[in-house]
PDB file of C-alpha atoms and ligand atoms in Angstrom:
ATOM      1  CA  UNK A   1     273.448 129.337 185.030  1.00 43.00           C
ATOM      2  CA  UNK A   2     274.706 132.376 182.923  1.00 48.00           C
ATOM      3  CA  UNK A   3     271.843 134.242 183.849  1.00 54.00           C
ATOM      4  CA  UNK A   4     272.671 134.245 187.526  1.00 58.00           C
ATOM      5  CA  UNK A   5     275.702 136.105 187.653  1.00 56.00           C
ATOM      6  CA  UNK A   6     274.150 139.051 185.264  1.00 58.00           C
ATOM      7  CA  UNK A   7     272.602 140.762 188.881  1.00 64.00           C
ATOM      8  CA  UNK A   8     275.758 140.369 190.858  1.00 77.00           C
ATOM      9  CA  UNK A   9     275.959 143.567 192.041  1.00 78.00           C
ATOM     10  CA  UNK A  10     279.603 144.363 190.579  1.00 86.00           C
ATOM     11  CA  UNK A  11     278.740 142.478 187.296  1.00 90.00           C
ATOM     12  CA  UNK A  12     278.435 145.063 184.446  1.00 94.00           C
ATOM     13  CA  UNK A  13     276.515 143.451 181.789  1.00 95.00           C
ATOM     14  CA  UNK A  14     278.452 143.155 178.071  1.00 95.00           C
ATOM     15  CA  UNK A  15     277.563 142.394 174.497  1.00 96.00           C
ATOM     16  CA  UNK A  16     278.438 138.376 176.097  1.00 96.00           C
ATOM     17  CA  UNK A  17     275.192 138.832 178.294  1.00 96.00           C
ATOM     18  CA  UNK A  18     272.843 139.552 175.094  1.00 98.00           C
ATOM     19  CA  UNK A  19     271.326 136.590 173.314  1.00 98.00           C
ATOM     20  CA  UNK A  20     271.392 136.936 169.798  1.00 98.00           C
ATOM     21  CA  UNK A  21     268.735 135.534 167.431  1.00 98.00           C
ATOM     22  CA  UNK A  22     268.220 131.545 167.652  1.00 98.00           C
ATOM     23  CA  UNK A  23     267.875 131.610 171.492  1.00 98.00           C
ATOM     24  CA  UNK A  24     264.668 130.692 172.523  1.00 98.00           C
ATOM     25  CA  UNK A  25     263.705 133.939 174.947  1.00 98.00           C
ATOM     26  CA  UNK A  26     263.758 136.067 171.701  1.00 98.00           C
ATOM     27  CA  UNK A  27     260.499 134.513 170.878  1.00 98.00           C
ATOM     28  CA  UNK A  28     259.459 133.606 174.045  1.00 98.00           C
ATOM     29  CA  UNK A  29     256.943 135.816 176.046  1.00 98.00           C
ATOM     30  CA  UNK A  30     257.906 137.418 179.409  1.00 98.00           C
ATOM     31  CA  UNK A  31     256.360 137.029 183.020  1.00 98.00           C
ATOM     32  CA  UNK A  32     254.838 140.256 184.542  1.00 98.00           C
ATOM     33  CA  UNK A  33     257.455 140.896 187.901  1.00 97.00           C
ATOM     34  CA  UNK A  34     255.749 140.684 191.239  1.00 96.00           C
ATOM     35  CA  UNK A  35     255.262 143.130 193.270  1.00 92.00           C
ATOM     36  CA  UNK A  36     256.805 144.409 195.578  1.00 93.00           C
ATOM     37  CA  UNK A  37     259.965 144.234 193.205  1.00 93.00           C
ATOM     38  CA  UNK A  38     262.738 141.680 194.703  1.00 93.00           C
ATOM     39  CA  UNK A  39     266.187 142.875 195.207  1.00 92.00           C
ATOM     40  CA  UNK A  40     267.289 141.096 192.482  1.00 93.00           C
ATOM     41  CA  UNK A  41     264.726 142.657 190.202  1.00 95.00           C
ATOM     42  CA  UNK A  42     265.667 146.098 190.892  1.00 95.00           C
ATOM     43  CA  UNK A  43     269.195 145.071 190.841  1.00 95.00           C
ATOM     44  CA  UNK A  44     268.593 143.957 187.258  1.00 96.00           C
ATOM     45  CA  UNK A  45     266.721 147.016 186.004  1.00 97.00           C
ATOM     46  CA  UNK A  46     269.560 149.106 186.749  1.00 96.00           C
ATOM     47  CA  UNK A  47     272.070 147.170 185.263  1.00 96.00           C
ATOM     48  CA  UNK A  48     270.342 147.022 182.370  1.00 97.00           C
ATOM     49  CA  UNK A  49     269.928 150.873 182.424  1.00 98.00           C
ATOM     50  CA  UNK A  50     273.590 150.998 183.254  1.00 97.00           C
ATOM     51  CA  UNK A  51     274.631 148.941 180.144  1.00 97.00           C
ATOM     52  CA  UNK A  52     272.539 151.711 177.689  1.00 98.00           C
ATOM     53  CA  UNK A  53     274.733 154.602 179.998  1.00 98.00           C
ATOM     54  CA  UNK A  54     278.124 152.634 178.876  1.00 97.00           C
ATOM     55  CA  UNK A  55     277.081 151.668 175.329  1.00 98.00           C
ATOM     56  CA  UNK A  56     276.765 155.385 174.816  1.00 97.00           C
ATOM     57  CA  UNK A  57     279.757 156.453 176.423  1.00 97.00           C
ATOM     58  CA  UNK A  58     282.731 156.854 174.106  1.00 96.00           C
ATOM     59  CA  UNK A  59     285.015 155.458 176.889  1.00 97.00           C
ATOM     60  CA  UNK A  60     283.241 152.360 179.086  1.00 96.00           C
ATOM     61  CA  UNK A  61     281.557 151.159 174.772  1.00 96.00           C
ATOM     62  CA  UNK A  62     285.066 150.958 173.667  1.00 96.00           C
ATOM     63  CA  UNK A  63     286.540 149.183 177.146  1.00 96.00           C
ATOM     64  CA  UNK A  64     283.852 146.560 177.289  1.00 95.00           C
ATOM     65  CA  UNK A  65     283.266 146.524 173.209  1.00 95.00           C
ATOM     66  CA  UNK A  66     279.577 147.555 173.137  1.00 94.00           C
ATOM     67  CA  UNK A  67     277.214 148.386 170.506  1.00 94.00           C
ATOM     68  CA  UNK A  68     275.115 151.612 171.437  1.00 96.00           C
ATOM     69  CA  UNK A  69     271.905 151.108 172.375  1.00 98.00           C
ATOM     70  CA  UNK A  70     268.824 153.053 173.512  1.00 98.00           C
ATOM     71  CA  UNK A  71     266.879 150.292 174.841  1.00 98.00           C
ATOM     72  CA  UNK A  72     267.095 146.937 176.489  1.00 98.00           C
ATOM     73  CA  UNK A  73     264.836 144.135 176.887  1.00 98.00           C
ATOM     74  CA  UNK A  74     265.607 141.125 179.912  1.00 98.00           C
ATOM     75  CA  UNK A  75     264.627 138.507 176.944  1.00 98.00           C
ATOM     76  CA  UNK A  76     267.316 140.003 175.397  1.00 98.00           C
ATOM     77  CA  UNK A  77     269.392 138.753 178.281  1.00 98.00           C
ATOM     78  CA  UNK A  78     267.692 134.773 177.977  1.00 98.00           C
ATOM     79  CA  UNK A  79     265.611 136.370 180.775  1.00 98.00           C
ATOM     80  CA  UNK A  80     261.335 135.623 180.775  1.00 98.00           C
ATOM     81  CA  UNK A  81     261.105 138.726 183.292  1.00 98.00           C
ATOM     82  CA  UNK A  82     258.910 141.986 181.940  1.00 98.00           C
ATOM     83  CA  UNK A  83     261.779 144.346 182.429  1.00 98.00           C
ATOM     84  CA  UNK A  84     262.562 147.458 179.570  1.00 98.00           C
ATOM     85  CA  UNK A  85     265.376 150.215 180.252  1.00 98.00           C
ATOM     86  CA  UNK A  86     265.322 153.229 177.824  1.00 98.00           C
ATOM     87  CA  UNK A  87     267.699 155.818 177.527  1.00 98.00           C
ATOM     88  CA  UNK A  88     267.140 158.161 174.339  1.00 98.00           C
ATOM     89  CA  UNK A  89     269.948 160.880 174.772  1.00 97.00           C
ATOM     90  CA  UNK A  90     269.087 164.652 173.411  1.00 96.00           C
ATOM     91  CA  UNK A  91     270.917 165.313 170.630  1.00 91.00           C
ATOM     92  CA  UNK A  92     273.267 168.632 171.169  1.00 88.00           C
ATOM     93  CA  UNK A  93     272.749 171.473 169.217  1.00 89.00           C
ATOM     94  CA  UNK A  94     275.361 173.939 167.349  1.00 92.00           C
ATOM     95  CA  UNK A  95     275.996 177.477 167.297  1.00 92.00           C
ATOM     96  CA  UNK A  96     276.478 179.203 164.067  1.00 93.00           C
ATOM     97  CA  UNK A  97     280.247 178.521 164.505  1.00 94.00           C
ATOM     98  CA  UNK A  98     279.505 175.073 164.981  1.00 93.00           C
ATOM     99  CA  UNK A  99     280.379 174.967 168.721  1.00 94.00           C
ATOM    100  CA  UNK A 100     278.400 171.995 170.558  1.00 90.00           C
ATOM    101  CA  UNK A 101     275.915 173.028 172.536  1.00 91.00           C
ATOM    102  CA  UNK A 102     274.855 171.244 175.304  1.00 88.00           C
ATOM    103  CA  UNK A 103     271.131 170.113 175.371  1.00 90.00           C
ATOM    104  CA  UNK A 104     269.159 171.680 178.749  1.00 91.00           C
ATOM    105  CA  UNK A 105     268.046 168.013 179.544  1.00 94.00           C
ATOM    106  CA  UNK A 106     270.901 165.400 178.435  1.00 95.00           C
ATOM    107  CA  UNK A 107     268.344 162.715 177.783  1.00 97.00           C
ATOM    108  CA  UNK A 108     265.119 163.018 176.124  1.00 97.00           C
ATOM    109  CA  UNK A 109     264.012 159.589 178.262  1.00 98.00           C
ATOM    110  CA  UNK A 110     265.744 157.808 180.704  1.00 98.00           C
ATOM    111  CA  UNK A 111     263.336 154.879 182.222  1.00 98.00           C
ATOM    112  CA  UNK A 112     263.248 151.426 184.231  1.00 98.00           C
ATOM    113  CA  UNK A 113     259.548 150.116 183.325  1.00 98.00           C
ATOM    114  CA  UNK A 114     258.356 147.379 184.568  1.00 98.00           C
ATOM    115  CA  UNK A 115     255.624 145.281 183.140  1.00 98.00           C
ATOM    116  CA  UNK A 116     255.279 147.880 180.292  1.00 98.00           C
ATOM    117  CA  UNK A 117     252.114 147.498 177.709  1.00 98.00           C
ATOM    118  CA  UNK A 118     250.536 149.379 175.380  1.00 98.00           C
ATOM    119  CA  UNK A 119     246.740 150.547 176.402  1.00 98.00           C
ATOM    120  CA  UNK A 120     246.058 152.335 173.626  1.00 98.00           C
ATOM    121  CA  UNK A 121     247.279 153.852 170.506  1.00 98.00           C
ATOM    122  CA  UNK A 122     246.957 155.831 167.464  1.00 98.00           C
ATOM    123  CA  UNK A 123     245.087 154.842 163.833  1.00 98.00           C
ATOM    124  CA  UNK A 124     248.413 156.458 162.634  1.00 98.00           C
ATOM    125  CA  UNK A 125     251.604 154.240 161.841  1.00 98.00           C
ATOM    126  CA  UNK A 126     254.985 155.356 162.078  1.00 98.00           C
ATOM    127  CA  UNK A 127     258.526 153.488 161.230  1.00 98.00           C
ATOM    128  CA  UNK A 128     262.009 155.127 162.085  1.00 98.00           C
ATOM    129  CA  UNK A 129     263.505 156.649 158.667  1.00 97.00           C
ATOM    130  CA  UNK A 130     266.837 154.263 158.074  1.00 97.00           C
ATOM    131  CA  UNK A 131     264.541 151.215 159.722  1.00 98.00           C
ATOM    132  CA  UNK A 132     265.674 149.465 163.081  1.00 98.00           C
ATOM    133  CA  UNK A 133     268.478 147.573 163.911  1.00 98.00           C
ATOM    134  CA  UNK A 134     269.211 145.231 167.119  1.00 98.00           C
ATOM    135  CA  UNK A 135     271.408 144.005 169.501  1.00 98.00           C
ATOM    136  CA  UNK A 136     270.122 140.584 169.680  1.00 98.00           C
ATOM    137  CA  UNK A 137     270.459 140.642 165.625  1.00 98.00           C
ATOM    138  CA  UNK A 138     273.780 140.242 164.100  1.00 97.00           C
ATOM    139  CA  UNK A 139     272.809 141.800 160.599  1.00 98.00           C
ATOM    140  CA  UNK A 140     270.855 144.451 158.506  1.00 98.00           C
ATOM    141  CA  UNK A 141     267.183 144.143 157.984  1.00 98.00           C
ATOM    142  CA  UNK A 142     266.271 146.698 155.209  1.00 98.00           C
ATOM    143  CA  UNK A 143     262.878 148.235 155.397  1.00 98.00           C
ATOM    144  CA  UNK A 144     260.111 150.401 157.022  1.00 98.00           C
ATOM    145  CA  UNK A 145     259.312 148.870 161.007  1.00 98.00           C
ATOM    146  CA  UNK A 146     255.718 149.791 160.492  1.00 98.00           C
ATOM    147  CA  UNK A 147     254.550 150.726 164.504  1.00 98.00           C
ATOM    148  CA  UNK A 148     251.888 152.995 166.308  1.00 98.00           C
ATOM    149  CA  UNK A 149     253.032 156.626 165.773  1.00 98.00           C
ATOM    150  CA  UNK A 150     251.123 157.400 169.060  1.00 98.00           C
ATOM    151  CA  UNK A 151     251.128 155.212 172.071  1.00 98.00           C
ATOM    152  CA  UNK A 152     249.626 155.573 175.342  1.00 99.00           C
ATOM    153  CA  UNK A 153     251.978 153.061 177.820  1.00 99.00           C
ATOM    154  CA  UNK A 154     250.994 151.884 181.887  1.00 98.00           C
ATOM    155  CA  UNK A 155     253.928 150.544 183.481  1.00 98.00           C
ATOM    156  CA  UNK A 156     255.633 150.000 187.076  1.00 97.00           C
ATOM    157  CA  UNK A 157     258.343 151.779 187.967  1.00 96.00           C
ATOM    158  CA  UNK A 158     261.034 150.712 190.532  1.00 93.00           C
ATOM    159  CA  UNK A 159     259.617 152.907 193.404  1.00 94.00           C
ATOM    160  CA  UNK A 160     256.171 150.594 192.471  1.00 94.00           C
ATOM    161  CA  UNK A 161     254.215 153.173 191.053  1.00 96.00           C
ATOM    162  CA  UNK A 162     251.622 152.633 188.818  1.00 97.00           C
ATOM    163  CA  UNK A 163     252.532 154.864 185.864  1.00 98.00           C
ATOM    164  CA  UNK A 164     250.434 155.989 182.520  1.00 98.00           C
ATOM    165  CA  UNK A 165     252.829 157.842 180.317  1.00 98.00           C
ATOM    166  CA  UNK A 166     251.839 158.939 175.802  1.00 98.00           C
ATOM    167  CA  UNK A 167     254.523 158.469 173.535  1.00 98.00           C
ATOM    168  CA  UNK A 168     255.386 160.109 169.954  1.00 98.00           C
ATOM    169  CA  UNK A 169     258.202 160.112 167.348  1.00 98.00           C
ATOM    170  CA  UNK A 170     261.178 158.495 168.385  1.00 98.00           C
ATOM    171  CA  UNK A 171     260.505 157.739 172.026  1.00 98.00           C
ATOM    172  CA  UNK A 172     257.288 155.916 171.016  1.00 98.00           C
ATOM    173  CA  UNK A 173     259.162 153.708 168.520  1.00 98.00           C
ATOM    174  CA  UNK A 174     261.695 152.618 170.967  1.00 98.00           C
ATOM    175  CA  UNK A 175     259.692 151.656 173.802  1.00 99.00           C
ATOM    176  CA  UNK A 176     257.495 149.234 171.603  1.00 99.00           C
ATOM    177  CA  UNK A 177     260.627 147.805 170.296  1.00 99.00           C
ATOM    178  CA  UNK A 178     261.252 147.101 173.880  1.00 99.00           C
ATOM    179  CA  UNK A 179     257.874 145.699 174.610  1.00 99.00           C
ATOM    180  CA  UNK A 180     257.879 143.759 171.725  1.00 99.00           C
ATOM    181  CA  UNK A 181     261.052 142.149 173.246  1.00 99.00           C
ATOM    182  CA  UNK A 182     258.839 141.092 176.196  1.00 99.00           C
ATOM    183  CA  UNK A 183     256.052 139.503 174.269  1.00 98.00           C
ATOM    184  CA  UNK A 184     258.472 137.568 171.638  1.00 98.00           C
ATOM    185  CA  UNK A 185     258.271 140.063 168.549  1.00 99.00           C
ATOM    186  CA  UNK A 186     261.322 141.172 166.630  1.00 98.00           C
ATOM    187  CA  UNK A 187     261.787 144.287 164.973  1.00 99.00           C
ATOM    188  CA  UNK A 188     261.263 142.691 161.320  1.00 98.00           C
ATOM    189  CA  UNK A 189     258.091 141.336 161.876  1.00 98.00           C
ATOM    190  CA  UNK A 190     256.818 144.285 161.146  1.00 98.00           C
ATOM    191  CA  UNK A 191     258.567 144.728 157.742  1.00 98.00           C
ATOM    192  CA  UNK A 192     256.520 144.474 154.545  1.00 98.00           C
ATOM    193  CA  UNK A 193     259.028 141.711 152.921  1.00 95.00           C
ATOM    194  CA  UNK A 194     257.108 142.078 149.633  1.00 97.00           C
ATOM    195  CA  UNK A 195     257.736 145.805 149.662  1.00 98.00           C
ATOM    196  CA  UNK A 196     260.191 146.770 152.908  1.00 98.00           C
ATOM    197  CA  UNK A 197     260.290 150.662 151.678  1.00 98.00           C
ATOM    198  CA  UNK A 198     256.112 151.325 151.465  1.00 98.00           C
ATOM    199  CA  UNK A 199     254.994 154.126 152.975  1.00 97.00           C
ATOM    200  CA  UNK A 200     251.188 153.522 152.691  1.00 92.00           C
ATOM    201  CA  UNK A 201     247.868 155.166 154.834  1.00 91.00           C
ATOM    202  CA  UNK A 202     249.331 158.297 155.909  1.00 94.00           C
ATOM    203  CA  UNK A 203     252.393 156.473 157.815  1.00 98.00           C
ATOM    204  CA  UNK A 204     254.753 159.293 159.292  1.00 98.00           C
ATOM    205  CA  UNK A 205     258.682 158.492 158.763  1.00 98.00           C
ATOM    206  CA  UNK A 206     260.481 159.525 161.960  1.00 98.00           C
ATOM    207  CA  UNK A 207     263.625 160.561 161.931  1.00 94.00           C
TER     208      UNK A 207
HETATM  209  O1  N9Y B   1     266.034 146.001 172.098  1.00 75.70           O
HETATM  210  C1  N9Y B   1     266.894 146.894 172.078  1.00 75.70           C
HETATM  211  N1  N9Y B   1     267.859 146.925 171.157  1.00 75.70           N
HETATM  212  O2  N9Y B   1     267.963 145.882 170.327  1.00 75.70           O
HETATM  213  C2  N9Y B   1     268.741 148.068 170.956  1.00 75.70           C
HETATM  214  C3  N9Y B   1     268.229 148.925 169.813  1.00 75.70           C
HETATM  215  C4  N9Y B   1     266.892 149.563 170.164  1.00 75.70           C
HETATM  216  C5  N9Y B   1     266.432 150.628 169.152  1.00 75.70           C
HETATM  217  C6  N9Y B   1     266.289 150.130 167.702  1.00 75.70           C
HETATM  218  C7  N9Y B   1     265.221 151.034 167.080  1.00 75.70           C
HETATM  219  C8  N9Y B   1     264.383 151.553 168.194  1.00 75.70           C
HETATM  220  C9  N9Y B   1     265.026 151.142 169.497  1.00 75.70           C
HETATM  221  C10 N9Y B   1     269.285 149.968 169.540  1.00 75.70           C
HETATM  222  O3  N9Y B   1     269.475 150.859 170.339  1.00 75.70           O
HETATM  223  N2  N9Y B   1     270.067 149.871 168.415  1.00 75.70           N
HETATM  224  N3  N9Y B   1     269.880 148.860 167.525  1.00 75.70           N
HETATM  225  C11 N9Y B   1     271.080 148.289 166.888  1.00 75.70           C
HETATM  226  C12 N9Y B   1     272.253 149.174 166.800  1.00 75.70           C
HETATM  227  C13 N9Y B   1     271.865 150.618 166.893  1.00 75.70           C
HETATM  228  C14 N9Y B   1     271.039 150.919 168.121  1.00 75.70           C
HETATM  229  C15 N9Y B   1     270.336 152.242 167.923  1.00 75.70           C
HETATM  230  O4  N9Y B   1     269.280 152.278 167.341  1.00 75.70           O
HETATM  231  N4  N9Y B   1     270.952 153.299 168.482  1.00 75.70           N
HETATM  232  C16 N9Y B   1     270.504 154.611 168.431  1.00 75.70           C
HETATM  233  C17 N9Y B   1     269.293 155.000 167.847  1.00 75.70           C
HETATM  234  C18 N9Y B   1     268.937 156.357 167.888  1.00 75.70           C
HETATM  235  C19 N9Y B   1     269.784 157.253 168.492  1.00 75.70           C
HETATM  236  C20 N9Y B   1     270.982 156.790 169.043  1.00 75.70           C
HETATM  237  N5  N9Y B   1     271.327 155.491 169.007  1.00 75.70           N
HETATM  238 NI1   NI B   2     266.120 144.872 170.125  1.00 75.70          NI
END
């Protein structure tokens, strides 16, 4: 079963590992993991965690030919398990000679959740300025991914605690990408196909 050897310990999972659309966990929703976590569940957290850390390092993505990615879903690896990893890096800033400058905290979120949902959220909607892309979807989708601009989230981290974190701009848009993944939802069923580019009812555009 391909989805055995994913949480080998020495497996690093590749763009091979990811389902692309067509396979049935993309629209399939995920079972909550039990607690406390198995081996094997912790195991796969990190390596999905681990996958975002090499598809966004210039080196490992070009070595094992990744796309770079900021969030991961375990559908997304033909998996029915409620398992995210996020990992939104800070972007560096530039002096006025245009020197990098390193960001204080190198990622603005870096997080294992388990059974992730939404609790709450705001009236306000919110869709990522150039729309969303994915890895499980081999082409563009043009259009505003209309989504809470506010979210308040309760998940399980690995050390089993019971966390309740609130979410805005980018961060906010990324983990309900990811927890769409977990209930069957792709990014573009949230795009107005009659008018993809509407901004309507006060929706903010992140960027
Ligand atoms: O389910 C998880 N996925 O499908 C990976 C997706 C998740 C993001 C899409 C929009 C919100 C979460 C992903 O990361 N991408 N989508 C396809 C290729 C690009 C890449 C991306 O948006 N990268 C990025 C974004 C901002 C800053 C830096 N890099
Ligand atoms: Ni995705």
């Amino acid at each position: 079963e391909i989805q055995q050897n994913l949480i080998t310990a020495s497996h690093m999972i590749d763009m091979d590992d990811i389902v692309r659309e067509g396979f049935s966990t993309l629209r399939e929703v995920a079972s909550d993991v039990t607690f406390p976590l198995s081996d094997e569940d912790i195991l796969l957290g990190e390596k999905m965690l681990q996958f975002l850390h090499h598809s966004q390092d210039p080196v490992m993505s070009e070595k094992l030919g990744l796309r770079g990615g900021v969030g991961l879903a375990a559908n997304q690896l033909g998996l029915l398990k409620k398992v995210i990893a996020v990992l939104i890096p800070n972007e560096p800033e530039f002096d006025e000679e245009d020197n990098e400058i390193a960001p204080k905290e190198a990622y603005k979120m870096r997080e294992i959740m388990y059974n992730a949902k939404v609790i709450s959220h705001s009236v306000q909607d919110a869709a990522v300025e150039g729309g969303e892309g994915c890895l499980s979807v081999d082409r563009e989708v043009p259009g505003y991914v209309v989504r809470h601009a506010r979210v308040t989230v309760e998940y399980i981290n690995k050390d089993g605690e019971k966390k309740k974190i609130r979410l805005k701009d980018f961060p906010a848009i990324c983990v309900q990408h990811e927890i769409d993944h977990t209930n069957g939802i792709m990014f573009y069923d949230h795009i107005n196909m009659n008018d993809p580019w509407e901004i309507k009812d006060g929706m903010l555009v992140v960027k």
